[in-house]
Amino acid sequence: DLQASVCEFVVKGVKSLDRKACNRYDADYWSGRVYLRGYCMSPGVSFRKSLFSGVHVRGLFRLHKGDMDDVVQWPLNQTVKLRVVHPKGGEERDIVQRPDVSRPYCQRPREGQKKSMFISDPFFPSDDLVRDGYVEDDQLRVKFELLP
């Protein structure tokens, strides 16, 4: 589907991911494969330890060979929008970044090639998400979108 541009997923085990990031620098959570604007990809989030300000939650994606690779434009040249959704009332916060199209993570995937992943520069402070109620029952609701 070339029209679908958004997927939603729930990050489970937020406390554990946060702890792992504190102990090992990072912990990634991947959702299942989806097609967004024709690109086959796995979106996700990365919990990354910062030297000065706790753990940061950043957006991720990894491209995969897909059924529409001959139809979509390469390299991928879409802006990524990552939103966290408040469980009560649906308020959202977002981060937006246009990936660098010259990087391997935007290139057409090839057989046998090591998979590269995009990690956003903008982030959500993990402590803020917990404090402001975005994490409930150890889960975080996320929307991942490709903008034109």
mmCIF file of C-alpha atoms in Angstrom:
data_model
loop_
_atom_site.group_PDB
_atom_site.id
_atom_site.type_symbol
_atom_site.label_atom_id
_atom_site.label_comp_id
_atom_site.label_asym_id
_atom_site.label_seq_id
_atom_site.Cartn_x
_atom_site.Cartn_y
_atom_site.Cartn_z
ATOM 1 C CA ASP A 1 0.000 0.000 0.000
ATOM 2 C CA LEU A 2 1.566 3.256 -1.132
ATOM 3 C CA GLN A 3 -0.978 5.313 0.835
ATOM 4 C CA ALA A 4 -0.442 4.013 4.387
ATOM 5 C CA SER A 5 1.883 6.421 6.165
ATOM 6 C CA VAL A 6 1.325 5.753 9.894
ATOM 7 C CA CYS A 7 1.603 2.730 12.137
ATOM 8 C CA GLU A 8 0.929 2.501 15.838
ATOM 9 C CA PHE A 9 2.542 0.131 18.300
ATOM 10 C CA VAL A 10 2.835 -0.366 22.044
ATOM 11 C CA VAL A 11 6.257 -0.544 23.667
ATOM 12 C CA LYS A 12 6.008 -3.099 26.482
ATOM 13 C CA GLY A 13 8.442 -3.412 29.378
ATOM 14 C CA VAL A 14 9.432 0.260 29.493
ATOM 15 C CA LYS A 15 11.020 -0.044 32.973
ATOM 16 C CA SER A 16 13.189 -2.944 31.840
ATOM 17 C CA LEU A 17 14.279 -1.094 28.668
ATOM 18 C CA ASP A 18 15.108 1.974 30.749
ATOM 19 C CA ARG A 19 17.169 -0.144 33.190
ATOM 20 C CA LYS A 20 19.009 -1.904 30.362
ATOM 21 C CA ALA A 21 19.879 1.464 28.826
ATOM 22 C CA CYS A 22 21.278 2.640 32.170
ATOM 23 C CA ASN A 23 23.407 -0.498 32.490
ATOM 24 C CA ARG A 24 24.453 -1.105 28.883
ATOM 25 C CA TYR A 25 24.061 2.293 27.159
ATOM 26 C CA ASP A 26 21.131 1.318 24.928
ATOM 27 C CA ALA A 27 18.102 -0.954 24.587
ATOM 28 C CA ASP A 28 16.014 -1.145 21.416
ATOM 29 C CA TYR A 29 12.370 -2.090 20.927
ATOM 30 C CA TRP A 30 11.262 -3.068 17.412
ATOM 31 C CA SER A 31 7.688 -3.352 16.207
ATOM 32 C CA GLY A 32 6.768 -5.776 13.449
ATOM 33 C CA ARG A 33 7.406 -5.164 9.756
ATOM 34 C CA VAL A 34 5.024 -2.748 8.067
ATOM 35 C CA TYR A 35 4.663 -1.014 4.726
ATOM 36 C CA LEU A 36 4.655 2.782 4.997
ATOM 37 C CA ARG A 37 4.396 4.772 1.755
ATOM 38 C CA GLY A 38 5.422 1.545 0.009
ATOM 39 C CA TYR A 39 8.641 0.991 1.985
ATOM 40 C CA CYS A 40 8.962 -2.262 3.943
ATOM 41 C CA MET A 41 10.377 -1.348 7.330
ATOM 42 C CA SER A 42 10.529 -2.100 11.031
ATOM 43 C CA PRO A 43 9.931 1.004 13.139
ATOM 44 C CA GLY A 44 10.937 1.123 16.773
ATOM 45 C CA VAL A 45 12.335 3.125 19.638
ATOM 46 C CA SER A 46 15.727 3.177 21.295
ATOM 47 C CA PHE A 47 16.332 3.881 24.968
ATOM 48 C CA ARG A 48 19.807 5.473 25.098
ATOM 49 C CA LYS A 49 21.770 6.531 28.134
ATOM 50 C CA SER A 50 22.966 10.133 28.118
ATOM 51 C CA LEU A 51 26.029 11.150 30.088
ATOM 52 C CA PHE A 52 24.285 14.188 31.533
ATOM 53 C CA SER A 53 20.522 13.833 31.351
ATOM 54 C CA GLY A 54 19.286 10.309 32.046
ATOM 55 C CA VAL A 55 17.814 8.075 29.353
ATOM 56 C CA HIS A 56 16.598 9.404 26.002
ATOM 57 C CA VAL A 57 13.892 7.728 23.910
ATOM 58 C CA ARG A 58 14.651 8.071 20.190
ATOM 59 C CA GLY A 59 12.958 6.897 17.005
ATOM 60 C CA LEU A 60 14.353 4.000 14.944
ATOM 61 C CA PHE A 61 13.694 2.335 11.650
ATOM 62 C CA ARG A 62 15.314 -0.367 9.563
ATOM 63 C CA LEU A 63 14.448 -0.976 5.899
ATOM 64 C CA HIS A 64 13.845 -4.477 4.504
ATOM 65 C CA LYS A 65 13.490 -5.864 0.987
ATOM 66 C CA GLY A 66 9.847 -5.444 0.055
ATOM 67 C CA ASP A 67 7.245 -6.163 -2.608
ATOM 68 C CA MET A 68 7.179 -2.542 -3.789
ATOM 69 C CA ASP A 69 10.930 -1.842 -3.998
ATOM 70 C CA ASP A 70 10.700 -1.422 -7.784
ATOM 71 C CA VAL A 71 7.897 1.146 -7.420
ATOM 72 C CA VAL A 72 9.103 3.446 -4.615
ATOM 73 C CA GLN A 73 11.799 6.106 -4.972
ATOM 74 C CA TRP A 74 15.333 5.357 -3.733
ATOM 75 C CA PRO A 75 16.929 6.473 -1.553
ATOM 76 C CA LEU A 76 14.108 6.868 0.955
ATOM 77 C CA ASN A 77 13.586 10.620 1.251
ATOM 78 C CA GLN A 78 10.736 10.988 3.755
ATOM 79 C CA THR A 79 10.573 12.860 7.027
ATOM 80 C CA VAL A 80 10.114 10.688 10.131
ATOM 81 C CA LYS A 81 7.614 11.761 12.772
ATOM 82 C CA LEU A 82 7.547 9.840 16.050
ATOM 83 C CA ARG A 83 4.671 10.540 18.437
ATOM 84 C CA VAL A 84 4.038 9.303 21.941
ATOM 85 C CA VAL A 85 0.363 9.138 22.890
ATOM 86 C CA HIS A 86 -0.949 9.799 26.410
ATOM 87 C CA PRO A 87 -3.120 6.866 27.552
ATOM 88 C CA LYS A 88 -5.697 9.219 29.096
ATOM 89 C CA GLY A 89 -7.087 11.736 26.650
ATOM 90 C CA GLY A 90 -4.784 10.975 23.728
ATOM 91 C CA GLU A 91 -2.546 14.059 24.028
ATOM 92 C CA GLU A 92 0.537 13.629 21.844
ATOM 93 C CA ARG A 93 4.135 14.790 21.832
ATOM 94 C CA ASP A 94 6.262 14.425 18.743
ATOM 95 C CA ILE A 95 9.760 14.573 17.356
ATOM 96 C CA VAL A 96 10.440 15.100 13.668
ATOM 97 C CA GLN A 97 13.578 14.534 11.610
ATOM 98 C CA ARG A 98 14.431 14.178 7.930
ATOM 99 C CA PRO A 99 16.985 11.354 7.619
ATOM 100 C CA ASP A 100 20.209 11.915 5.687
ATOM 101 C CA VAL A 101 19.514 10.283 2.301
ATOM 102 C CA SER A 102 23.225 9.650 1.721
ATOM 103 C CA ARG A 103 23.394 7.250 4.682
ATOM 104 C CA PRO A 104 23.111 3.459 4.250
ATOM 105 C CA TYR A 105 19.852 3.309 6.262
ATOM 106 C CA CYS A 106 18.006 5.179 3.442
ATOM 107 C CA GLN A 107 19.341 3.032 0.579
ATOM 108 C CA ARG A 108 17.515 0.186 -1.120
ATOM 109 C CA PRO A 109 18.129 -3.034 0.854
ATOM 110 C CA ARG A 110 20.104 -5.752 -0.951
ATOM 111 C CA GLU A 111 20.433 -9.479 -0.270
ATOM 112 C CA GLY A 112 23.301 -10.315 2.078
ATOM 113 C CA GLN A 113 23.867 -6.677 2.980
ATOM 114 C CA LYS A 114 24.316 -5.749 6.635
ATOM 115 C CA LYS A 115 21.206 -3.926 7.772
ATOM 116 C CA SER A 116 21.742 -0.342 8.855
ATOM 117 C CA MET A 117 19.334 1.529 11.131
ATOM 118 C CA PHE A 118 18.216 5.126 11.470
ATOM 119 C CA ILE A 119 18.296 6.629 14.981
ATOM 120 C CA SER A 120 16.729 10.049 15.472
ATOM 121 C CA ASP A 121 18.706 12.951 16.881
ATOM 122 C CA PRO A 122 15.681 14.523 18.613
ATOM 123 C CA PHE A 123 14.458 12.567 21.634
ATOM 124 C CA PHE A 124 11.993 12.338 24.510
ATOM 125 C CA PRO A 125 13.541 12.305 28.002
ATOM 126 C CA SER A 126 12.376 9.009 29.511
ATOM 127 C CA ASP A 127 11.892 10.590 32.958
ATOM 128 C CA ASP A 128 9.536 13.193 31.448
ATOM 129 C CA LEU A 129 7.418 10.519 29.760
ATOM 130 C CA VAL A 130 7.036 8.663 33.067
ATOM 131 C CA ARG A 131 6.430 11.826 35.128
ATOM 132 C CA ASP A 132 3.841 13.186 32.686
ATOM 133 C CA GLY A 133 1.856 9.934 32.562
ATOM 134 C CA TYR A 134 2.726 8.720 29.067
ATOM 135 C CA VAL A 135 3.934 5.412 30.508
ATOM 136 C CA GLU A 136 1.071 3.398 31.997
ATOM 137 C CA ASP A 137 1.143 -0.265 33.050
ATOM 138 C CA ASP A 138 4.809 -0.322 31.961
ATOM 139 C CA GLN A 139 3.751 0.486 28.383
ATOM 140 C CA LEU A 140 4.194 3.402 25.982
ATOM 141 C CA ARG A 141 1.922 4.034 22.972
ATOM 142 C CA VAL A 142 3.831 5.181 19.893
ATOM 143 C CA LYS A 143 2.830 6.358 16.411
ATOM 144 C CA PHE A 144 5.468 6.223 13.690
ATOM 145 C CA GLU A 145 4.802 8.213 10.527
ATOM 146 C CA LEU A 146 6.528 8.906 7.225
ATOM 147 C CA LEU A 147 5.755 12.422 6.003
ATOM 148 C CA PRO A 148 6.340 13.497 2.386
#
